[in-house]
């Protein structure tokens, strides 16, 4: 096992040298784990590292160093409400130093110090299928519970004609940034619940139970984090209710990247192309107001053939398959403490 020093990392107080170390680590790791992805510039990387995903109440970091060189990082995330039984972990190690126990030591330290009392499930997400990460999580006793397709829309290479999608008769589009209009927020909250029908494999993840107060809280949280939250909905004219929606976010420090979030259509209104309609409208609106956006990324369950097809119609390309894996915390802690447990 390679001897390393592991310590917490406070990104709010991190020096430029510490952040540069994280950048160099990420560039080296991603070149192996995500060879299809373009190399991020420094400022974009730091923005992504600091970004707290929706639904995460706390995010912490631990850095591994050897002779003052950054060689590894562990991130833990504590989710809210429906997923308050899990702690999400992300571990990365320099490729040339893998299989020497660094990743395992980081995971052990992160689980020991993460304030995750009562959380009995450990979850790993975004693990590239077939890569070093998959080998490691399987060796650590994780079970793969979902396969997720990462899809990327490279705006300069896309044909804008793909986004010229008409609105079906009897419907209209509405859109907003930030807060939903009072006249639509109730039906918008109900429509957000339609995402519960989306496949999630065997994952224990549970989508939020949406209500008007919860929508308002999520909007407040996005503003607090400096996230630009855009929403396009399709309204059924006869009932004046939201029956389809799509959401997109732009995070601080990532000015040229947009993250396409949930898209949902309520039962009884499916089969009319409303998902494609709202996503196309989102692209037209986004590029009219934010022409600097060069890339839009989204995730979709690999078994969701319909949404994958819709995204391809809009210019997305599937970049890679990523895995979500889970294990019982007690079993993992036992394995981490067992002789011969240092496998990465």
mmCIF file of N, CA, C and O in Angstrom, residues 177-178 222-223 225-230 248-252 259 285-286 289-290 292-293:
data_model
loop_
_atom_site.group_PDB
_atom_site.id
_atom_site.type_symbol
_atom_site.label_atom_id
_atom_site.label_comp_id
_atom_site.label_asym_id
_atom_site.label_seq_id
_atom_site.Cartn_x
_atom_site.Cartn_y
_atom_site.Cartn_z
ATOM 1 N N UNK A 177 -37.593 31.637 -15.573
ATOM 2 C CA UNK A 177 -36.316 31.437 -14.897
ATOM 3 C C UNK A 177 -36.520 31.765 -13.427
ATOM 4 O O UNK A 177 -37.028 32.829 -13.100
ATOM 5 N N UNK A 178 -36.170 30.850 -12.575
ATOM 6 C CA UNK A 178 -36.299 31.113 -11.147
ATOM 7 C C UNK A 178 -37.560 30.539 -10.555
ATOM 8 O O UNK A 178 -37.604 29.362 -10.200
ATOM 9 N N UNK A 222 -31.970 26.944 -5.205
ATOM 10 C CA UNK A 222 -31.230 27.220 -6.440
ATOM 11 C C UNK A 222 -30.706 28.653 -6.435
ATOM 12 O O UNK A 222 -29.547 28.910 -6.802
ATOM 13 N N UNK A 223 -31.544 29.594 -6.024
ATOM 14 C CA UNK A 223 -31.093 30.993 -5.960
ATOM 15 C C UNK A 223 -29.957 31.151 -4.960
ATOM 16 O O UNK A 223 -28.974 31.858 -5.224
ATOM 17 N N UNK A 225 -27.743 29.008 -4.128
ATOM 18 C CA UNK A 225 -26.509 28.427 -4.657
ATOM 19 C C UNK A 225 -26.024 29.132 -5.919
ATOM 20 O O UNK A 225 -24.987 28.769 -6.470
ATOM 21 N N UNK A 226 -26.765 30.136 -6.366
ATOM 22 C CA UNK A 226 -26.363 30.853 -7.569
ATOM 23 C C UNK A 226 -26.603 30.081 -8.848
ATOM 24 O O UNK A 226 -25.961 30.345 -9.871
ATOM 25 N N UNK A 227 -27.550 29.131 -8.821
ATOM 26 C CA UNK A 227 -27.852 28.303 -9.985
ATOM 27 C C UNK A 227 -28.945 28.977 -10.820
ATOM 28 O O UNK A 227 -29.972 29.406 -10.286
ATOM 29 N N UNK A 228 -28.721 29.077 -12.107
ATOM 30 C CA UNK A 228 -29.742 29.582 -13.023
ATOM 31 C C UNK A 228 -30.651 28.419 -13.413
ATOM 32 O O UNK A 228 -30.222 27.488 -14.088
ATOM 33 N N UNK A 229 -31.877 28.475 -12.947
ATOM 34 C CA UNK A 229 -32.828 27.372 -13.124
ATOM 35 C C UNK A 229 -33.889 27.793 -14.136
ATOM 36 O O UNK A 229 -34.692 28.686 -13.875
ATOM 37 N N UNK A 230 -33.904 27.130 -15.293
ATOM 38 C CA UNK A 230 -34.853 27.443 -16.363
ATOM 39 C C UNK A 230 -35.873 26.319 -16.506
ATOM 40 O O UNK A 230 -35.522 25.139 -16.410
ATOM 41 N N UNK A 248 -33.717 22.898 -16.854
ATOM 42 C CA UNK A 248 -32.306 23.002 -17.220
ATOM 43 C C UNK A 248 -31.635 23.934 -16.225
ATOM 44 O O UNK A 248 -32.231 24.913 -15.778
ATOM 45 N N UNK A 249 -30.382 23.615 -15.881
ATOM 46 C CA UNK A 249 -29.657 24.436 -14.915
ATOM 47 C C UNK A 249 -28.277 24.805 -15.436
ATOM 48 O O UNK A 249 -27.633 24.017 -16.135
ATOM 49 N N UNK A 250 -27.847 26.007 -15.063
ATOM 50 C CA UNK A 250 -26.498 26.493 -15.348
ATOM 51 C C UNK A 250 -25.871 26.835 -14.004
ATOM 52 O O UNK A 250 -26.421 27.637 -13.242
ATOM 53 N N UNK A 251 -24.736 26.190 -13.709
ATOM 54 C CA UNK A 251 -24.126 26.319 -12.393
ATOM 55 C C UNK A 251 -23.055 27.416 -12.390
ATOM 56 O O UNK A 251 -22.416 27.679 -13.413
ATOM 57 N N UNK A 252 -22.836 28.033 -11.233
ATOM 58 C CA UNK A 252 -21.764 29.023 -11.123
ATOM 59 C C UNK A 252 -20.426 28.411 -11.510
ATOM 60 O O UNK A 252 -20.131 27.264 -11.185
ATOM 61 N N UNK A 259 -26.909 21.951 -17.893
ATOM 62 C CA UNK A 259 -27.263 20.600 -17.472
ATOM 63 C C UNK A 259 -28.770 20.422 -17.636
ATOM 64 O O UNK A 259 -29.554 21.068 -16.934
ATOM 65 N N UNK A 285 -34.845 28.795 -26.634
ATOM 66 C CA UNK A 285 -34.798 29.859 -25.631
ATOM 67 C C UNK A 285 -33.389 30.020 -25.065
ATOM 68 O O UNK A 285 -32.866 31.137 -24.948
ATOM 69 N N UNK A 286 -32.769 28.897 -24.726
ATOM 70 C CA UNK A 286 -31.438 28.937 -24.134
ATOM 71 C C UNK A 286 -30.440 29.631 -25.045
ATOM 72 O O UNK A 286 -29.702 30.529 -24.618
ATOM 73 N N UNK A 289 -30.821 33.449 -25.508
ATOM 74 C CA UNK A 289 -30.404 34.288 -24.393
ATOM 75 C C UNK A 289 -28.997 33.985 -23.892
ATOM 76 O O UNK A 289 -28.356 34.858 -23.290
ATOM 77 N N UNK A 290 -28.524 32.767 -24.134
ATOM 78 C CA UNK A 290 -27.195 32.388 -23.649
ATOM 79 C C UNK A 290 -26.391 31.757 -24.786
ATOM 80 O O UNK A 290 -26.080 30.566 -24.766
ATOM 81 N N UNK A 292 -23.424 31.780 -25.453
ATOM 82 C CA UNK A 292 -22.103 31.276 -25.081
ATOM 83 C C UNK A 292 -22.137 29.801 -24.676
ATOM 84 O O UNK A 292 -21.080 29.170 -24.544
ATOM 85 N N UNK A 293 -23.329 29.255 -24.449
ATOM 86 C CA UNK A 293 -23.435 27.850 -24.071
ATOM 87 C C UNK A 293 -22.963 26.980 -25.237
ATOM 88 O O UNK A 293 -23.494 27.052 -26.343
#
